Amino acid sequence: MNRDDLAALDSADPLALLRELFTLPEGMVYLDGNSLGALPRATAQRLHDVVTREWGEGLIGSWNTSDWISLPRRVGDKIARLVGAGPGEVVVADSTSVNLYKVLAAALSVAAEDAPDRRLVVSERSNFPTDLYVAGRLCAERGYELVAVDAPADIEALLPGAAVLMLTQVGYRTGRLHDMTAVTRQAHDHGVLTVWDLCHSAGALPVDLTAAGADYAVGCGYKYLNGGPGSPAYLWVRPGLADRFEQPISGWMGHAAPFEMSPDYRPAEGIGRYLSGTPSVLGIAALECGVDTLLAADEHGGLEAVRAKSLALTRLLADLVEQRLPGVFTVESPRADDERGSQVSLSCPEGAFAVVQALIARGVIGDFRAGGEEGPDILRFGVTPLYTRYVDVWDAVEQLSQVMESGEWREERFATRGAVT
Amino acid sequence: MNRDDLAALDSADPLALLRELFTLPEGMVYLDGNSLGALPRATAQRLHDVVTREWGEGLIGSWNTSDWISLPRRVGDKIARLVGAGPGEVVVADSTSVNLYKVLAAALSVAAEDAPDRRLVVSERSNFPTDLYVAGRLCAERGYELVAVDAPADIEALLPGAAVLMLTQVGYRTGRLHDMTAVTRQAHDHGVLTVWDLCHSAGALPVDLTAAGADYAVGCGYKYLNGGPGSPAYLWVRPGLADRFEQPISGWMGHAAPFEMSPDYRPAEGIGRYLSGTPSVLGIAALECGVDTLLAADEHGGLEAVRAKSLALTRLLADLVEQRLPGVFTVESPRADDERGSQVSLSCPEGAFAVVQALIARGVIGDFRAGGEEGPDILRFGVTPLYTRYVDVWDAVEQLSQVMESGEWREERFATRGAVT
């Protein structure tokens, strides 16, 4: 297999034309959409319109005339289509951290009522840190214990005493994919509620919260949803639980009638009560443009086609690394398709940070994640089927080979860490 | 006094040229900056640059190269100059509702340690609803009781048993201004911590949290700070309390070293731990443009000059209404300068909502707030000295007179309520 073979795959790719929906820097191979999605072409113009016409000219009246007030629900309905939820079941609000706090608090309130003797919240040590931090503090406040296991296999033994199982569907380090349906069934068999973080799965593969019977979910807007840096997040709750939702941050936007300005809180029915403060109009408008790029895939095979291409790209990347750089890197991501998200993580005995920097200097953008107790330092390469081409994977591995063969990664300029690494 | 006299005041106004920093629709008199500030001229270009260059070209690297990671602190430092706080004492984050939740939780944690027998949180029924909602739910969770008094005079009697006094410095309905220094001293005399909501005061008048000896404060970005619809909010804590801050929503951005990706939470020193999730880059960039319009007043007398003009404008508005429409409207805002924020609220026996709509149809933008148990329905007119002119006040009252004299407000088209009213 050579580069021409891959160019032929790109030519035959039914998703290829979706790349035109994005602005990508000339000559860059961007493999970090799992950290920050690329800029949709529509976003700059949409934001300009929101700023100059809706805000600048419409001013306060735009809450009605431009229907700003519906943005959290309207864009929530679009995201619902990506995660197997129904209309009216998802709202856009706050950050993933804040939303995780809300849904976990809600889950603990339900568990306290239904199973007061269960005092554990179970998660994984490899979960994204913010999930563990938020859960740890909230558990302490509510008299629960957070137990973060080392491996998925350790979860089952804890379920009999657990109130909530909180997992990220695709792990941020290695991209390991949980079988949401099987894990949820297992949890429910033990009477345990499930909280799913979809940050690294929604938009990269089909997610079906309803079919899985999941209980609560959150996700971010700035990775595969292409909403931009610090984009607002979203949350979902199984409709049957929505009215038992104890919203801990009971702000006015979750009120049944916020503009009555009553001093007494009366929560909105269902998902509406998950809102807290005034929604970020700029942020949600940008997020809508990002979500629209995914919905545009509907006419080209939808998320099933996205998933098929994602698996082909990650398989290709891992294969090429093993073929061209044998013994240099270890593929830390699962090789089995049904266990892998949309990224390939590599480790190497030394210099993972510097190797990533040297690669970035050559126009191939991956990222570095520090190891520690959770495992080795890693180089991460995310693929985003809407704009990643087969030839991009080839070019990335070609550049990686040159970085390693030249030894340039040892240059001092690649050792400097920024504030965000 | 006639319109020419007021035009002369505008000509002599040292702040007059700051109006050029804003884009205001031709022919509109905008008196709703207390609900949504006008669009700064710099914002559209700045956001375009953030979107197309920083995000579109810089992509993930912009967290370092465009220093996105510092935005919450950098813009926080600018806001600090408006509220009498020091550098490093304010961060931009989340919404007012979420921030209020955080600081009230922090205050309750300190109070629980220092004065465990005090179980009351005291506020006012006229406080902005979200403050009461958030506090009510949090109090219930923590075993406290929220007592919302009818009048400021009722506060003192409750202080001996109170843990926290939570007030909005300028009330949203009538614009009544609390003497923050006197009230804080009174609270501290009784061993009570103070939480101040600055949403309707910061940017409209000099606020000095340090001089007042206040304990916690929050405020929003979209009113007098001109940050745009749903702009992120900010929070402050007295430095002496910062390290006792129990961050309830302990997300990764409040970690001492977020990119270590440690599974264990170690809070940042001081104000940094108030951050929770990934900051809204678009929202904070827009907010910075808004805050810059206020800092531009520094060369023209600063917030003292802003306050002097604000008082002159609100006094003028109230005087003109009473002179030209005697017996038609009641001025619900305090007439004493030191008790009034930057707005004038009017009530009328009937049709407040329709009168506002008829006035909006004539290009004078105020807003309506429903009454209920808290008092009558009101028409609100906010003045924003950076862009409100003396002739604007004249023109607004002229149009209001015509609306009333013509009786046009009785037309059916002015009776329809939108989702946001």
GROMACS .gro file of C-alpha atoms in nm, chain B residues 206-360:
model
  155
  627PRO     CA    1  -1.763   5.274   4.163
  628VAL     CA    2  -1.763   4.951   4.362
  629ASP     CA    3  -1.491   4.894   4.619
  630LEU     CA    4  -1.505   4.544   4.758
  631THR     CA    5  -1.174   4.583   4.940
  632ALA     CA    6  -1.266   4.908   5.112
  633ALA     CA    7  -1.606   4.767   5.206
  634GLY     CA    8  -1.441   4.462   5.360
  635ALA     CA    9  -1.677   4.236   5.168
  636ASP     CA   10  -1.626   3.859   5.174
  637TYR     CA   11  -1.755   3.718   4.842
  638ALA     CA   12  -1.888   3.872   4.524
  639VAL     CA   13  -2.022   3.766   4.185
  640GLY     CA   14  -2.139   3.960   3.883
  641CYS     CA   15  -2.245   3.918   3.525
  642GLY     CA   16  -2.076   4.026   3.204
  643TYR     CA   17  -2.369   4.122   2.985
  644LYS     CA   18  -2.516   4.430   3.152
  645TYR     CA   19  -2.295   4.732   3.225
  646LEU     CA   20  -1.984   4.533   3.126
  647ASN     CA   21  -2.108   4.508   2.766
  648GLY     CA   22  -1.990   4.151   2.717
  649GLY     CA   23  -2.280   4.040   2.497
  650PRO     CA   24  -2.577   3.806   2.539
  651GLY     CA   25  -2.504   3.531   2.788
  652SER     CA   26  -2.153   3.661   2.850
  653PRO     CA   27  -1.957   3.471   3.114
  654ALA     CA   28  -1.974   3.598   3.471
  655TYR     CA   29  -1.703   3.657   3.731
  656LEU     CA   30  -1.637   3.604   4.098
  657TRP     CA   31  -1.421   3.737   4.376
  658VAL     CA   32  -1.335   3.632   4.726
  659ARG     CA   33  -1.159   3.833   4.995
  660PRO     CA   34  -0.796   3.715   4.970
  661GLY     CA   35  -0.791   3.613   5.336
  662LEU     CA   36  -1.067   3.363   5.265
  663ALA     CA   37  -0.945   3.237   4.929
  664ASP     CA   38  -0.754   2.943   5.065
  665ARG     CA   39  -1.046   2.833   5.276
  666PHE     CA   40  -1.257   2.816   4.967
  667GLU     CA   41  -1.436   2.489   4.929
  668GLN     CA   42  -1.496   2.475   4.555
  669PRO     CA   43  -1.808   2.260   4.528
  670ILE     CA   44  -1.771   2.213   4.150
  671SER     CA   45  -1.411   2.103   4.159
  672GLY     CA   46  -1.339   2.078   3.788
  673TRP     CA   47  -1.001   2.047   3.625
  674MET     CA   48  -0.949   2.416   3.550
  675GLY     CA   49  -0.940   2.483   3.924
  676HIS     CA   50  -0.665   2.226   3.973
  677ALA     CA   51  -0.319   2.350   4.072
  678ALA     CA   52  -0.173   2.179   3.761
  679PRO     CA   53  -0.454   2.071   3.528
  680PHE     CA   54  -0.225   1.930   3.260
  681GLU     CA   55  -0.056   1.691   3.495
  682MET     CA   56  -0.381   1.499   3.446
  683SER     CA   57  -0.349   1.354   3.792
  684PRO     CA   58  -0.650   1.156   3.913
  685ASP     CA   59  -0.629   1.344   4.244
  686TYR     CA   60  -0.764   1.694   4.289
  687ARG     CA   61  -0.527   1.953   4.430
  688PRO     CA   62  -0.689   2.296   4.430
  689ALA     CA   63  -0.504   2.594   4.286
  690GLU     CA   64  -0.392   2.858   4.531
  691GLY     CA   65  -0.636   3.141   4.582
  692ILE     CA   66  -0.883   3.251   4.320
  693GLY     CA   67  -0.773   2.997   4.057
  694ARG     CA   68  -0.967   2.721   4.224
  695TYR     CA   69  -1.294   2.901   4.146
  696LEU     CA   70  -1.263   2.783   3.788
  697SER     CA   71  -1.442   2.462   3.701
  698GLY     CA   72  -1.462   2.360   3.335
  699THR     CA   73  -1.290   2.471   3.017
  700PRO     CA   74  -1.333   2.848   2.980
  701SER     CA   75  -1.553   2.994   2.707
  702VAL     CA   76  -1.290   3.150   2.482
  703LEU     CA   77  -1.539   3.326   2.254
  704GLY     CA   78  -1.741   3.456   2.546
  705ILE     CA   79  -1.443   3.586   2.743
  706ALA     CA   80  -1.287   3.748   2.435
  707ALA     CA   81  -1.611   3.939   2.376
  708LEU     CA   82  -1.632   4.029   2.744
  709GLU     CA   83  -1.281   4.173   2.733
  710CYS     CA   84  -1.391   4.415   2.459
  711GLY     CA   85  -1.682   4.521   2.677
  712VAL     CA   86  -1.472   4.574   2.989
  713ASP     CA   87  -1.224   4.775   2.782
  714THR     CA   88  -1.497   5.031   2.708
  715LEU     CA   89  -1.522   5.098   3.081
  716LEU     CA   90  -1.147   5.111   3.132
  717ALA     CA   91  -1.137   5.368   2.852
  718ALA     CA   92  -1.322   5.600   3.090
  719ASP     CA   93  -1.011   5.611   3.308
  720GLU     CA   94  -0.876   5.902   3.106
  721HIS     CA   95  -1.200   6.094   3.140
  722GLY     CA   96  -1.261   6.079   3.514
  723GLY     CA   97  -1.317   5.707   3.544
  724LEU     CA   98  -1.603   5.549   3.731
  725GLU     CA   99  -1.648   5.861   3.944
  726ALA     CA  100  -1.733   6.055   3.630
  727VAL     CA  101  -1.952   5.766   3.512
  728ARG     CA  102  -2.137   5.774   3.841
  729ALA     CA  103  -2.183   6.152   3.838
  730LYS     CA  104  -2.330   6.138   3.489
  731SER     CA  105  -2.545   5.837   3.576
  732LEU     CA  106  -2.699   6.021   3.868
  733ALA     CA  107  -2.756   6.331   3.659
  734LEU     CA  108  -2.929   6.124   3.391
  735THR     CA  109  -3.153   5.926   3.625
  736ARG     CA  110  -3.242   6.242   3.819
  737LEU     CA  111  -3.329   6.413   3.493
  738LEU     CA  112  -3.542   6.122   3.376
  739ALA     CA  113  -3.739   6.105   3.699
  740ASP     CA  114  -3.783   6.484   3.707
  741LEU     CA  115  -3.904   6.501   3.347
  742VAL     CA  116  -4.153   6.219   3.398
  743GLU     CA  117  -4.295   6.391   3.705
  744GLN     CA  118  -4.310   6.728   3.532
  745ARG     CA  119  -4.454   6.615   3.202
  746LEU     CA  120  -4.671   6.323   3.312
  747PRO     CA  121  -4.791   6.418   3.661
  748GLY     CA  122  -5.012   6.155   3.816
  749VAL     CA  123  -4.962   5.914   3.526
  750PHE     CA  124  -4.651   5.737   3.652
  751THR     CA  125  -4.507   5.680   3.996
  752VAL     CA  126  -4.128   5.685   4.024
  753GLU     CA  127  -4.049   5.363   4.208
  754SER     CA  128  -3.673   5.422   4.224
  755PRO     CA  129  -3.524   5.608   4.520
  756ARG     CA  130  -3.488   5.982   4.459
  757ALA     CA  131  -3.195   6.022   4.699
  758ASP     CA  132  -2.877   5.995   4.493
  759ASP     CA  133  -2.697   5.773   4.738
  760GLU     CA  134  -2.980   5.520   4.733
  761ARG     CA  135  -3.017   5.491   4.356
  762GLY     CA  136  -2.833   5.279   4.104
  763SER     CA  137  -2.832   5.360   3.734
  764GLN     CA  138  -3.195   5.308   3.644
  765VAL     CA  139  -3.537   5.464   3.686
  766SER     CA  140  -3.835   5.238   3.740
  767LEU     CA  141  -4.188   5.364   3.690
  768SER     CA  142  -4.522   5.212   3.770
  769CYS     CA  143  -4.860   5.310   3.635
  770PRO     CA  144  -5.206   5.195   3.736
  771GLU     CA  145  -5.259   4.992   3.421
  772GLY     CA  146  -5.089   4.869   3.112
  773ALA     CA  147  -4.720   4.886   3.207
  774PHE     CA  148  -4.644   4.606   2.965
  775ALA     CA  149  -4.831   4.765   2.673
  776VAL     CA  150  -4.679   5.107   2.741
  777VAL     CA  151  -4.329   4.960   2.715
  778GLN     CA  152  -4.420   4.788   2.388
  779ALA     CA  153  -4.565   5.107   2.242
  780LEU     CA  154  -4.253   5.294   2.345
  781ILE     CA  155  -4.030   5.028   2.185
   0.00000   0.00000   0.00000
